[in-house]
Tab-separated table of C-alpha atoms in Angstrom:
chain	number	residue	atom	x	y	z
B	1	MET	CA	0.000	0.000	0.000
B	2	ALA	CA	2.853	2.362	0.889
B	3	ASN	CA	4.430	1.794	-2.529
B	4	LYS	CA	1.164	2.657	-4.276
B	5	VAL	CA	0.839	5.870	-2.280
B	6	ALA	CA	4.446	6.795	-2.988
B	7	GLY	CA	3.937	6.066	-6.680
B	8	ALA	CA	0.844	8.258	-6.798
B	9	ALA	CA	2.738	11.002	-5.008
B	10	ALA	CA	5.531	10.739	-7.550
B	11	VAL	CA	3.143	11.131	-10.473
B	12	ALA	CA	1.405	14.074	-8.826
B	13	ALA	CA	4.683	15.751	-7.953
B	14	LEU	CA	6.098	15.350	-11.435
B	15	ALA	CA	2.869	16.557	-12.970
B	16	ALA	CA	3.133	19.675	-10.822
B	17	VAL	CA	6.661	20.228	-12.083
B	18	ALA	CA	5.515	19.868	-15.680
B	19	LEU	CA	2.690	22.351	-15.045
B	20	ALA	CA	5.103	24.805	-13.489
B	21	ALA	CA	7.397	24.455	-16.497
B	22	CYS	CA	4.530	25.131	-18.910
B	23	SER	CA	3.475	28.201	-16.945
B	24	GLY	CA	6.896	29.733	-17.301
B	25	SER	CA	8.237	29.215	-13.777
B	26	GLY	CA	11.652	27.658	-13.168
B	27	SER	CA	14.807	28.332	-15.161
B	28	GLY	CA	15.250	29.645	-18.633
B	29	ALA	CA	16.710	27.680	-21.535
B	30	PRO	CA	19.360	25.086	-20.756
B	31	GLY	CA	22.785	26.575	-20.324
B	32	THR	CA	21.566	30.005	-19.216
B	33	THR	CA	21.770	31.634	-15.812
B	34	ASN	CA	19.077	33.750	-14.187
B	35	GLU	CA	21.344	36.506	-12.889
B	36	ALA	CA	20.370	38.246	-9.667
B	37	LYS	CA	19.979	41.995	-9.712
B	38	GLY	CA	22.076	44.686	-8.091
B	39	ASN	CA	24.619	43.676	-5.483
B	40	GLU	CA	23.262	40.151	-5.367
B	41	SER	CA	24.770	39.495	-8.802
B	42	LYS	CA	28.192	39.467	-7.150
B	43	ALA	CA	27.251	36.619	-4.847
B	44	PRO	CA	28.275	33.145	-6.008
B	45	PRO	CA	25.408	31.191	-7.523
B	46	LYS	CA	23.843	28.672	-5.174
B	47	ILE	CA	23.198	25.136	-6.354
B	48	TYR	CA	21.052	22.669	-4.428
B	49	ILE	CA	22.277	19.060	-4.434
B	50	TYR	CA	19.852	16.354	-3.373
B	51	GLN	CA	22.223	13.712	-2.054
B	52	ASN	CA	20.579	10.415	-2.950
B	53	THR	CA	23.520	8.879	-4.820
B	54	GLY	CA	24.565	6.509	-2.040
B	55	ALA	CA	27.596	8.626	-1.186
B	56	LEU	CA	26.357	8.902	2.390
B	57	ASN	CA	26.510	5.162	3.034
B	58	GLN	CA	29.630	5.699	5.122
B	59	LYS	CA	27.779	8.153	7.397
B	60	PRO	CA	24.007	8.289	6.670
B	61	GLU	CA	23.294	11.047	9.163
B	62	GLY	CA	25.619	13.414	7.297
B	63	SER	CA	28.715	15.417	8.114
B	64	VAL	CA	29.807	17.189	11.221
B	65	PRO	CA	28.455	20.696	10.451
B	66	GLU	CA	31.830	22.442	10.714
B	67	LYS	CA	33.431	20.013	8.244
B	68	LEU	CA	30.598	20.416	5.771
B	69	GLU	CA	31.014	24.185	6.011
B	70	GLU	CA	34.755	23.828	5.349
B	71	MET	CA	34.028	21.847	2.194
B	72	LYS	CA	31.467	24.416	1.053
B	73	LYS	CA	33.977	27.236	1.478
B	74	MET	CA	36.576	25.250	-0.464
B	75	TYR	CA	34.226	24.939	-3.435
B	76	MET	CA	33.228	28.595	-3.202
B	77	GLU	CA	36.899	29.615	-3.360
B	78	LYS	CA	37.817	27.194	-6.143
B	79	LEU	CA	34.752	27.420	-8.349
B	80	GLY	CA	32.871	30.523	-7.286
B	81	ILE	CA	29.851	28.310	-6.636
B	82	GLU	CA	28.057	27.781	-3.332
B	83	PRO	CA	26.873	24.178	-3.046
B	84	ILE	CA	24.026	23.472	-0.658
B	85	ALA	CA	23.446	19.844	0.254
B	86	ILE	CA	20.020	18.409	0.925
B	87	VAL	CA	20.333	15.239	2.997
B	88	PRO	CA	17.179	13.133	2.637
B	89	PRO	CA	15.703	11.246	5.574
B	90	LYS	CA	16.951	7.658	5.662
B	91	GLY	CA	14.365	5.361	4.158
B	92	SER	CA	12.250	8.184	2.750
B	93	GLU	CA	14.545	9.452	0.024
B	94	ALA	CA	11.991	8.991	-2.777
B	95	GLU	CA	9.156	10.649	-0.882
B	96	LYS	CA	11.315	13.664	0.004
B	97	LEU	CA	12.462	13.976	-3.616
B	98	ASN	CA	8.907	13.964	-4.913
B	99	LEU	CA	7.899	16.630	-2.406
B	100	LEU	CA	10.775	18.879	-3.439
B	101	LEU	CA	10.060	18.466	-7.138
B	102	GLY	CA	6.401	19.308	-6.670
B	103	SER	CA	6.919	22.272	-4.341
B	104	GLY	CA	8.427	25.714	-4.560
B	105	ASP	CA	11.578	24.564	-2.782
B	106	GLU	CA	14.836	24.555	-4.681
B	107	ILE	CA	16.443	21.404	-5.972
B	108	ASP	CA	18.915	21.506	-8.847
B	109	THR	CA	20.400	18.048	-9.261
B	110	PHE	CA	19.757	14.524	-8.033
B	111	GLN	CA	20.206	10.920	-9.068
B	112	GLY	CA	17.312	9.247	-10.846
B	113	ASN	CA	16.188	7.360	-13.928
B	114	TRP	CA	16.140	10.088	-16.541
B	115	ASP	CA	13.408	8.468	-18.640
B	116	GLN	CA	11.006	8.667	-15.695
B	117	TYR	CA	11.625	12.361	-15.058
B	118	ALA	CA	12.084	13.547	-18.650
B	119	SER	CA	8.657	12.215	-19.578
B	120	LYS	CA	7.131	14.450	-16.877
B	121	GLY	CA	9.043	17.578	-17.803
B	122	ALA	CA	10.959	17.620	-14.507
B	123	ILE	CA	14.489	17.756	-15.957
B	124	ILE	CA	16.312	19.395	-18.858
B	125	PRO	CA	18.435	17.971	-21.686
B	126	LEU	CA	22.159	18.448	-21.137
B	127	ASN	CA	23.635	18.624	-24.656
B	128	ASP	CA	24.501	22.322	-24.615
B	129	LEU	CA	25.595	22.308	-20.988
B	130	LEU	CA	27.945	19.390	-21.613
B	131	ASP	CA	29.426	21.101	-24.670
B	132	LYS	CA	30.009	24.395	-22.853
B	133	TYR	CA	30.794	23.377	-19.278
B	134	GLY	CA	31.076	19.590	-19.119
B	135	GLN	CA	33.971	18.702	-21.390
B	136	ASP	CA	35.644	16.573	-18.713
B	137	VAL	CA	32.396	14.762	-17.989
B	138	LYS	CA	32.041	13.916	-21.676
B	139	LYS	CA	35.591	12.559	-21.881
B	140	ALA	CA	35.285	10.453	-18.743
B	141	TRP	CA	32.491	8.196	-20.026
B	142	PRO	CA	32.711	5.956	-23.094
B	143	ALA	CA	30.256	6.200	-25.968
B	144	GLU	CA	28.491	3.051	-24.728
B	145	ALA	CA	27.562	4.790	-21.483
B	146	TRP	CA	26.223	7.884	-23.236
B	147	GLU	CA	23.960	5.756	-25.411
B	148	TYR	CA	21.928	4.913	-22.313
B	149	MET	CA	21.536	8.616	-21.545
B	150	THR	CA	20.255	9.573	-24.985
B	151	ASP	CA	16.743	9.420	-26.407
B	152	LYS	CA	15.978	8.587	-30.033
B	153	ASN	CA	15.996	12.322	-30.901
B	154	GLY	CA	19.559	12.754	-29.668
B	155	ASN	CA	18.738	14.524	-26.420
B	156	ILE	CA	21.133	13.674	-23.577
B	157	TRP	CA	19.194	13.702	-20.302
B	158	GLY	CA	21.680	12.581	-17.674
B	159	ILE	CA	25.270	11.938	-16.668
B	160	PRO	CA	25.927	8.189	-16.505
B	161	ARG	CA	26.304	6.250	-13.285
B	162	GLY	CA	27.519	3.056	-14.930
B	163	GLU	CA	28.088	1.186	-18.157
B	164	PRO	CA	27.519	-2.365	-19.383
B	165	ALA	CA	29.444	-4.860	-17.246
B	166	VAL	CA	29.933	-8.520	-16.392
B	167	HIS	CA	28.590	-9.426	-12.971
B	168	TYR	CA	28.118	-13.206	-12.896
B	169	PRO	CA	31.383	-15.076	-13.514
B	170	ILE	CA	31.723	-18.662	-12.343
B	171	TRP	CA	34.324	-18.999	-9.586
B	172	VAL	CA	35.922	-22.330	-8.677
B	173	ARG	CA	38.098	-23.529	-5.805
B	174	SER	CA	41.290	-23.958	-7.793
B	175	ASP	CA	42.978	-25.668	-4.842
B	176	TRP	CA	40.292	-28.358	-4.981
B	177	LEU	CA	40.895	-28.835	-8.701
B	178	LYS	CA	44.571	-29.378	-8.003
B	179	LYS	CA	43.855	-31.719	-5.104
B	180	LEU	CA	41.590	-33.903	-7.267
B	181	GLY	CA	43.813	-33.738	-10.350
B	182	LEU	CA	41.219	-31.853	-12.422
B	183	ALA	CA	41.806	-29.277	-15.158
B	184	MET	CA	40.046	-25.951	-15.329
B	185	PRO	CA	36.793	-26.718	-17.203
B	186	LYS	CA	36.276	-25.248	-20.666
B	187	THR	CA	32.802	-26.584	-21.459
B	188	VAL	CA	29.546	-27.161	-19.603
B	189	ASP	CA	30.170	-30.915	-19.724
B	190	GLU	CA	33.607	-30.485	-18.174
B	191	LEU	CA	32.133	-28.226	-15.497
B	192	GLU	CA	29.541	-30.879	-14.739
B	193	ALA	CA	32.342	-33.403	-14.265
B	194	VAL	CA	33.995	-31.004	-11.792
B	195	LEU	CA	30.736	-30.541	-9.879
B	196	LYS	CA	30.322	-34.330	-9.724
B	197	ALA	CA	33.850	-34.766	-8.379
B	198	PHE	CA	33.321	-32.041	-5.784
B	199	LYS	CA	30.130	-33.770	-4.700
B	200	GLU	CA	31.542	-37.292	-4.456
B	201	LYS	CA	35.243	-37.025	-3.578
B	202	ASP	CA	35.189	-34.925	-0.391
B	203	PRO	CA	37.622	-32.201	-1.548
B	204	ASP	CA	37.266	-30.332	1.742
B	205	GLY	CA	38.535	-33.429	3.541
B	206	ASN	CA	36.065	-33.368	6.429
B	207	GLY	CA	35.012	-36.975	5.877
B	208	LYS	CA	31.374	-36.025	5.311
B	209	ASP	CA	29.100	-36.041	2.286
B	210	ASP	CA	28.259	-32.354	2.704
B	211	THR	CA	30.184	-30.561	-0.047
B	212	ILE	CA	28.282	-27.814	-1.885
B	213	PRO	CA	29.443	-28.019	-5.514
B	214	MET	CA	27.731	-24.742	-6.506
B	215	MET	CA	26.513	-21.720	-4.551
B	216	THR	CA	24.042	-19.743	-6.667
B	217	ASP	CA	20.613	-18.091	-6.810
B	218	LEU	CA	17.952	-17.364	-9.430
B	219	ASN	CA	19.852	-14.490	-11.030
B	220	GLY	CA	23.004	-16.557	-10.880
B	221	ILE	CA	21.703	-19.446	-12.947
B	222	LYS	CA	20.093	-17.093	-15.473
B	223	ASN	CA	23.029	-14.752	-15.998
B	224	ALA	CA	25.874	-17.240	-15.555
B	225	PHE	CA	24.492	-20.115	-17.661
B	226	MET	CA	21.620	-19.161	-19.977
B	227	GLY	CA	23.983	-17.783	-22.607
B	228	GLY	CA	25.284	-21.275	-23.222
B	229	TYR	CA	21.850	-22.408	-24.401
B	230	LEU	CA	20.168	-19.329	-25.950
B	231	ASP	CA	21.575	-17.243	-28.797
B	232	ASN	CA	20.874	-13.997	-26.919
B	233	GLY	CA	21.475	-15.290	-23.410
B	234	ASN	CA	19.271	-14.028	-20.597
B	235	SER	CA	17.441	-11.639	-22.873
B	236	ASN	CA	14.373	-10.915	-24.914
B	237	TRP	CA	14.752	-11.857	-28.570
B	238	VAL	CA	13.227	-11.058	-31.947
B	239	ASP	CA	11.525	-14.073	-33.480
B	240	PRO	CA	12.583	-14.130	-37.168
B	241	ALA	CA	9.330	-15.916	-38.037
B	242	ASP	CA	7.167	-12.870	-37.292
B	243	GLY	CA	9.539	-10.045	-36.259
B	244	LYS	CA	8.044	-9.848	-32.765
B	245	VAL	CA	9.912	-9.340	-29.495
B	246	LYS	CA	9.429	-12.328	-27.218
B	247	PRO	CA	10.686	-13.351	-23.763
B	248	ALA	CA	13.501	-15.839	-23.240
B	249	GLU	CA	11.008	-18.574	-22.307
B	250	LEU	CA	9.936	-18.802	-25.967
B	251	ALA	CA	13.468	-18.859	-27.370
B	252	PRO	CA	15.006	-22.039	-28.795
B	253	GLY	CA	17.194	-23.615	-26.114
B	254	PHE	CA	15.353	-22.318	-23.043
B	255	LYS	CA	13.791	-25.675	-22.219
B	256	GLU	CA	17.196	-27.385	-22.538
B	257	PHE	CA	18.710	-24.794	-20.199
B	258	VAL	CA	16.010	-25.409	-17.587
B	259	ALA	CA	16.399	-29.179	-17.920
B	260	LYS	CA	20.161	-28.936	-17.309
B	261	MET	CA	19.727	-26.794	-14.206
B	262	ALA	CA	17.028	-29.167	-12.902
B	263	ASP	CA	19.318	-32.134	-13.474
B	264	TRP	CA	22.138	-30.479	-11.530
B	265	TYR	CA	19.806	-29.596	-8.694
B	266	GLN	CA	18.440	-33.146	-8.495
B	267	LYS	CA	21.990	-34.524	-8.365
B	268	GLY	CA	22.905	-32.217	-5.501
B	269	TYR	CA	25.302	-30.053	-7.488
B	270	ILE	CA	23.340	-26.843	-6.785
B	271	TYR	CA	22.941	-25.719	-3.180
B	272	LYS	CA	19.559	-26.934	-1.975
B	273	GLU	CA	18.656	-23.530	-0.457
B	274	ALA	CA	19.754	-21.589	-3.543
B	275	PHE	CA	16.315	-20.082	-4.151
B	276	ALA	CA	15.533	-19.293	-0.522
B	277	LYS	CA	17.193	-16.756	1.747
B	278	PHE	CA	20.657	-17.741	2.890
B	279	ASP	CA	23.822	-16.040	4.049
B	280	PRO	CA	26.646	-16.491	1.492
B	281	LEU	CA	29.273	-15.417	4.047
B	282	GLU	CA	28.218	-18.062	6.542
B	283	LEU	CA	28.162	-20.662	3.770
B	284	LEU	CA	31.674	-19.773	2.621
B	285	LYS	CA	32.922	-20.003	6.204
B	286	THR	CA	32.104	-23.727	6.220
B	287	ASN	CA	34.828	-24.430	3.612
B	288	ARG	CA	32.318	-26.540	1.662
B	289	VAL	CA	31.595	-24.350	-1.410
B	290	GLY	CA	33.271	-25.512	-4.606
B	291	THR	CA	31.954	-22.981	-7.137
B	292	SER	CA	29.871	-19.812	-7.143
B	293	SER	CA	27.808	-18.236	-9.919
B	294	MET	CA	26.234	-15.503	-7.816
B	295	TRP	CA	26.871	-11.750	-8.143
B	296	TYR	CA	30.663	-11.361	-8.288
B	297	SER	CA	31.028	-9.577	-4.938
B	298	ARG	CA	29.776	-12.643	-3.069
B	299	ILE	CA	33.299	-13.911	-3.685
B	300	THR	CA	35.370	-10.752	-4.130
B	301	LEU	CA	34.161	-9.118	-0.914
B	302	LEU	CA	33.332	-12.128	1.263
B	303	PHE	CA	36.006	-14.712	0.530
B	304	PRO	CA	38.966	-12.467	1.529
B	305	GLN	CA	37.304	-11.906	4.906
B	306	ILE	CA	37.246	-15.592	5.799
B	307	LYS	CA	40.306	-16.804	3.868
B	308	PRO	CA	42.602	-16.614	6.941
B	309	ASN	CA	40.407	-19.221	8.634
B	310	LEU	CA	40.464	-21.636	5.674
B	311	PRO	CA	43.301	-23.920	4.524
B	312	ALA	CA	46.372	-21.914	3.512
B	313	ASP	CA	46.042	-22.755	-0.198
B	314	ALA	CA	42.296	-22.055	-0.415
B	315	ASN	CA	41.525	-19.897	-3.448
B	316	TYR	CA	38.732	-19.042	-5.861
B	317	GLU	CA	39.555	-18.340	-9.501
B	318	ILE	CA	37.325	-17.358	-12.411
B	319	ILE	CA	36.606	-20.093	-14.953
B	320	ARG	CA	37.517	-18.289	-18.179
B	321	GLY	CA	36.298	-18.949	-21.697
B	322	ILE	CA	33.835	-21.638	-20.723
B	323	GLN	CA	31.374	-22.551	-23.490
B	324	GLY	CA	27.959	-24.152	-23.783
B	325	PRO	CA	26.159	-25.638	-26.787
B	326	LYS	CA	25.502	-22.096	-28.080
B	327	GLY	CA	28.654	-20.387	-26.949
B	328	LYS	CA	29.470	-18.098	-24.025
B	329	LEU	CA	27.694	-18.943	-20.799
B	330	MET	CA	27.476	-15.495	-19.260
B	331	THR	CA	25.066	-12.694	-20.095
B	332	ALA	CA	26.379	-9.192	-19.477
B	333	SER	CA	24.350	-6.674	-17.507
B	334	PRO	CA	23.332	-3.697	-19.655
B	335	SER	CA	23.582	-0.223	-18.253
B	336	SER	CA	20.506	1.673	-17.099
B	337	THR	CA	18.988	5.133	-17.198
B	338	THR	CA	20.225	5.863	-13.663
B	339	SER	CA	22.064	9.162	-13.846
B	340	MET	CA	22.734	12.576	-12.381
B	341	VAL	CA	20.134	14.936	-13.806
B	342	ILE	CA	19.525	18.665	-13.684
B	343	THR	CA	16.031	19.861	-12.849
B	344	LYS	CA	13.840	22.229	-14.813
B	345	LYS	CA	13.715	24.321	-11.632
B	346	ALA	CA	17.481	24.953	-11.595
B	347	LYS	CA	18.201	28.683	-11.584
B	348	HIS	CA	21.866	28.150	-12.456
B	349	PRO	CA	22.136	25.014	-14.617
B	350	ASP	CA	25.506	26.185	-15.922
B	351	ALA	CA	26.858	26.350	-12.356
B	352	VAL	CA	25.506	22.859	-11.668
B	353	MET	CA	27.338	21.467	-14.688
B	354	LYS	CA	30.539	23.324	-13.775
B	355	PHE	CA	30.367	21.853	-10.275
B	356	ILE	CA	29.862	18.313	-11.582
B	357	ASN	CA	32.553	18.763	-14.227
B	358	HIS	CA	35.111	19.723	-11.584
B	359	GLN	CA	34.858	16.264	-10.055
B	360	TYR	CA	35.758	14.736	-13.415
B	361	GLN	CA	38.910	16.842	-13.666
B	362	ASP	CA	42.118	15.242	-12.434
B	363	ILE	CA	40.421	11.871	-11.851
B	364	PRO	CA	40.376	10.461	-9.248
B	365	THR	CA	41.703	13.274	-7.050
B	366	ASN	CA	38.724	15.607	-7.250
B	367	SER	CA	36.144	12.849	-6.952
B	368	LEU	CA	37.958	11.427	-3.916
B	369	THR	CA	37.949	14.832	-2.276
B	370	ALA	CA	34.227	15.166	-2.965
B	371	ALA	CA	33.687	11.768	-1.366
B	372	PHE	CA	36.084	11.886	1.593
B	373	GLY	CA	37.086	15.515	2.049
B	374	THR	CA	40.619	15.731	3.418
B	375	ASN	CA	40.431	12.347	5.124
B	376	TRP	CA	42.411	10.408	2.489
B	377	LYS	CA	45.790	10.303	0.769
B	378	TYR	CA	47.595	8.507	-2.021
B	379	ILE	CA	50.068	5.805	-1.089
B	380	GLY	CA	53.345	6.483	-2.827
B	381	ASP	CA	53.393	8.047	-6.267
B	382	SER	CA	50.870	5.822	-8.033
B	383	LYS	CA	47.762	8.025	-7.780
B	384	PHE	CA	45.823	4.768	-7.594
B	385	GLU	CA	46.175	3.182	-4.170
B	386	ILE	CA	44.748	5.246	-1.339
B	387	GLU	CA	44.203	5.018	2.383
B	388	MET	CA	42.077	6.889	4.869
B	389	THR	CA	44.034	9.189	7.178
B	390	SER	CA	41.616	8.790	10.077
B	391	LYS	CA	38.999	6.288	11.175
B	392	ASP	CA	36.758	9.142	12.291
B	393	ILE	CA	34.426	10.232	9.492
B	394	THR	CA	33.624	13.909	9.880
B	395	TYR	CA	32.742	14.741	6.259
B	396	ALA	CA	30.227	12.277	4.815
B	397	GLY	CA	30.287	13.068	1.086
B	398	GLU	CA	27.296	15.377	0.621
B	399	TYR	CA	28.925	17.028	-2.401
B	400	MET	CA	29.823	13.817	-4.210
B	401	VAL	CA	28.084	13.813	-7.614
B	402	SER	CA	30.505	11.727	-9.685
B	403	LEU	CA	29.924	8.171	-8.537
B	404	GLY	CA	30.247	5.401	-11.088
B	405	THR	CA	32.747	3.370	-13.042
B	406	ALA	CA	34.337	6.429	-14.675
B	407	THR	CA	35.721	7.545	-11.309
B	408	GLU	CA	35.413	4.641	-8.885
B	409	LEU	CA	37.515	2.251	-10.981
B	410	LYS	CA	40.400	4.727	-10.955
B	411	TYR	CA	41.482	4.049	-7.386
B	412	ALA	CA	41.594	1.275	-4.803
B	413	PHE	CA	42.120	1.094	-1.075
B	414	GLN	CA	45.369	-0.554	-0.048
B	415	ASP	CA	43.741	-3.301	1.909
B	416	PRO	CA	44.278	-7.038	1.331
B	417	VAL	CA	40.616	-7.678	2.126
B	418	LYS	CA	39.545	-5.237	-0.606
B	419	LYS	CA	42.188	-6.144	-3.213
B	420	MET	CA	40.256	-9.040	-4.789
B	421	HIS	CA	37.227	-6.808	-5.229
B	422	ALA	CA	39.262	-3.938	-6.668
B	423	ASP	CA	41.043	-6.280	-9.066
B	424	TYR	CA	37.739	-7.590	-10.379
B	425	LEU	CA	36.340	-4.116	-10.931
B	426	THR	CA	39.447	-2.781	-12.650
B	427	LYS	CA	40.412	-5.856	-14.697
B	428	GLU	CA	37.293	-7.967	-15.248
B	429	ALA	CA	34.002	-6.114	-14.900
B	430	LEU	CA	34.149	-4.167	-18.164
B	431	ASN	CA	35.506	-7.002	-20.300
B	432	LEU	CA	32.324	-7.570	-22.275
B	433	SER	CA	34.005	-9.968	-24.697
B	434	VAL	CA	33.486	-12.836	-22.244
B	435	ALA	CA	29.676	-12.564	-22.245
B	436	LYS	CA	26.643	-12.097	-24.469
B	437	MET	CA	24.859	-8.746	-24.467
B	438	PRO	CA	21.039	-8.732	-24.245
B	439	MET	CA	19.421	-8.128	-27.631
B	440	ASP	CA	17.556	-5.017	-26.518
B	441	ALA	CA	20.135	-3.740	-24.051
B	442	LYS	CA	20.056	-0.232	-25.532
B	443	ILE	CA	16.270	0.068	-25.692
B	444	MET	CA	14.874	2.306	-22.952
B	445	TYR	CA	11.382	0.875	-22.632
B	446	ASP	CA	8.707	3.225	-21.314
B	447	LYS	CA	7.910	1.545	-18.003
B	448	ASN	CA	4.667	3.444	-17.524
B	449	ALA	CA	3.434	2.394	-20.964
B	450	LEU	CA	4.381	-1.196	-20.213
B	451	LYS	CA	2.244	-1.138	-17.086
B	452	GLU	CA	-0.650	0.578	-18.830
B	453	ASN	CA	-0.701	-1.657	-21.898
B	454	ILE	CA	0.113	-4.931	-20.147
B	455	PRO	CA	-2.423	-5.048	-17.294
B	456	THR	CA	-1.060	-8.385	-16.051
B	457	LEU	CA	2.625	-7.396	-16.215
B	458	GLY	CA	3.127	-8.056	-12.492
B	459	ASP	CA	1.498	-11.469	-12.750
B	460	LEU	CA	3.676	-12.399	-15.715
B	461	ASP	CA	6.861	-11.305	-13.951
B	462	ARG	CA	5.886	-13.344	-10.900
B	463	LEU	CA	5.049	-16.428	-12.959
B	464	ARG	CA	8.315	-16.264	-14.875
B	465	SER	CA	10.335	-16.248	-11.658
B	466	GLU	CA	8.282	-18.645	-9.572
B	467	GLU	CA	7.800	-21.300	-12.238
B	468	LEU	CA	11.475	-21.299	-13.210
B	469	VAL	CA	12.352	-22.049	-9.591
B	470	LYS	CA	9.759	-24.830	-9.524
B	471	PHE	CA	11.190	-26.437	-12.653
B	472	VAL	CA	14.764	-26.289	-11.370
B	473	THR	CA	13.950	-27.629	-7.903
B	474	GLY	CA	11.715	-30.384	-9.268
B	475	ALA	CA	8.529	-28.993	-7.755
B	476	ARG	CA	7.220	-28.949	-11.318
B	477	PRO	CA	8.324	-31.587	-13.865
B	478	ILE	CA	9.955	-30.521	-17.130
B	479	ALA	CA	7.237	-32.538	-18.875
B	480	GLU	CA	4.866	-29.659	-18.028
B	481	PHE	CA	6.936	-27.036	-19.828
B	482	ASP	CA	4.430	-26.667	-22.687
B	483	LYS	CA	1.636	-26.248	-20.135
B	484	TYR	CA	3.708	-23.499	-18.538
B	485	ILE	CA	3.943	-21.627	-21.851
B	486	ASP	CA	0.158	-21.930	-22.222
B	487	GLN	CA	-0.139	-20.554	-18.698
B	488	LEU	CA	1.899	-17.491	-19.711
B	489	TYR	CA	-0.372	-16.837	-22.676
B	490	LYS	CA	-3.457	-17.145	-20.484
B	491	ALA	CA	-1.872	-14.589	-18.147
B	492	GLY	CA	-1.570	-12.045	-20.975
B	493	LEU	CA	1.640	-12.900	-22.824
B	494	ASP	CA	0.101	-11.806	-26.136
B	495	LYS	CA	-0.248	-8.260	-24.800
B	496	TRP	CA	3.297	-8.451	-23.420
B	497	ILE	CA	4.630	-9.402	-26.839
B	498	ALA	CA	2.576	-6.719	-28.606
B	499	GLU	CA	3.696	-3.878	-26.323
B	500	TYR	CA	7.364	-4.834	-26.189
B	501	THR	CA	7.376	-5.229	-29.975
B	502	ARG	CA	5.712	-1.849	-30.473
B	503	GLN	CA	8.176	-0.067	-28.218
B	504	TYR	CA	11.203	-1.931	-29.553
B	505	HIS	CA	10.600	-0.879	-33.154
B	506	ALA	CA	9.621	2.658	-32.118
B	507	LEU	CA	12.679	3.167	-29.920
B	508	LYS	CA	15.316	1.312	-31.917
B	509	LYS	CA	17.942	3.805	-33.053
């Protein structure tokens, strides 16, 4: 119920913004500044930053006031801009944002999905601002990232937060491979042989039949394995027979993929609680997990924490180049429309862009300062490894507006526990050659239109997740797969196909 109320509030707030824009209130054309009159024109322009980027995770309540004031003065001296941070209430960030957008209060920039806010007239396109004041922002992000910020008319609506990446590699205990005399698998069949050996030959040496050959979850099996069975991987696809966009369930190879996962589950190769709630850290602590196909950080962040308590040679390595019947196993994660945007209400959009651009100058120095203030330093001369100078966090990062791969992959903490994670981000995450990209990765579907034109969209999404789990766990036999497809059609799949097809052809660049 709360979500419905919040959603209604969002629509109302954005509608109010659009109305205000049509009535002439708010800023002038993008790239212009509404100069104050008289003596006030000498005052630095104020910009209002709604800090919902996640920068405050280190200190959600915000900075010590004196430290925040010091940072403000630094920016005023360097840039001639006075930044004012708006710290949203924890847990009510969306509600507060909607209230600000629909009121007379000032808010100039925030993080959001640009397609949601552009459609309501709440934000402005950034093309001219980027050309005049955001040259460093433009250089920092690759063309692939900007594609997700751009509509079919060429309007750029936001500054990227991320770019396409690989998030579901398969990790294997390489020390167990060595112990059992096994080679690194290169095919699904060879991986299955490894899982079988891990299950039957007690590689952890505890004398019990309790080894967990694979730790995974629903997203793990879809994104780490489906590519080996479907031409487009975990993706929609265009049926050449009729030119319509259809879900993966209707693609050739999907049934074979499900059957393979169900077979592995029945044989005990997949963790029995994979599709329920479980704690990956606690599972890794048992020294019983042979492989993982979950989100990469389940290994990169968790394994280093417990490695000192495992056998000295314990190690997880990525299985590289592994192939299925239809090629690469992994499906890459496309980027999204999440971005830093500038509101229609902004009185000084040029100052906002100048402020953001500064953090993309001298990467990563300026972005680190925006995130940590003066509480950090480089180690040696590398300008890559850093360390915090104090454990006490006094400045929380209210002025940080440059989060994302363009800045955050340019440094790493010198910390053995964090090294594995940093290495993955800097050396593996953006290597898209190892995975398949979803067919419609660059299509920004209109989510509101999807909901309006597919009345049973929620039911279909639920069915697709719940029934896949049932098939894999054996709660539903593979023999009923055709009945499942009929069930999807009865739940409105025809309308799903029609709307996705309509949008795909309308939005394809």
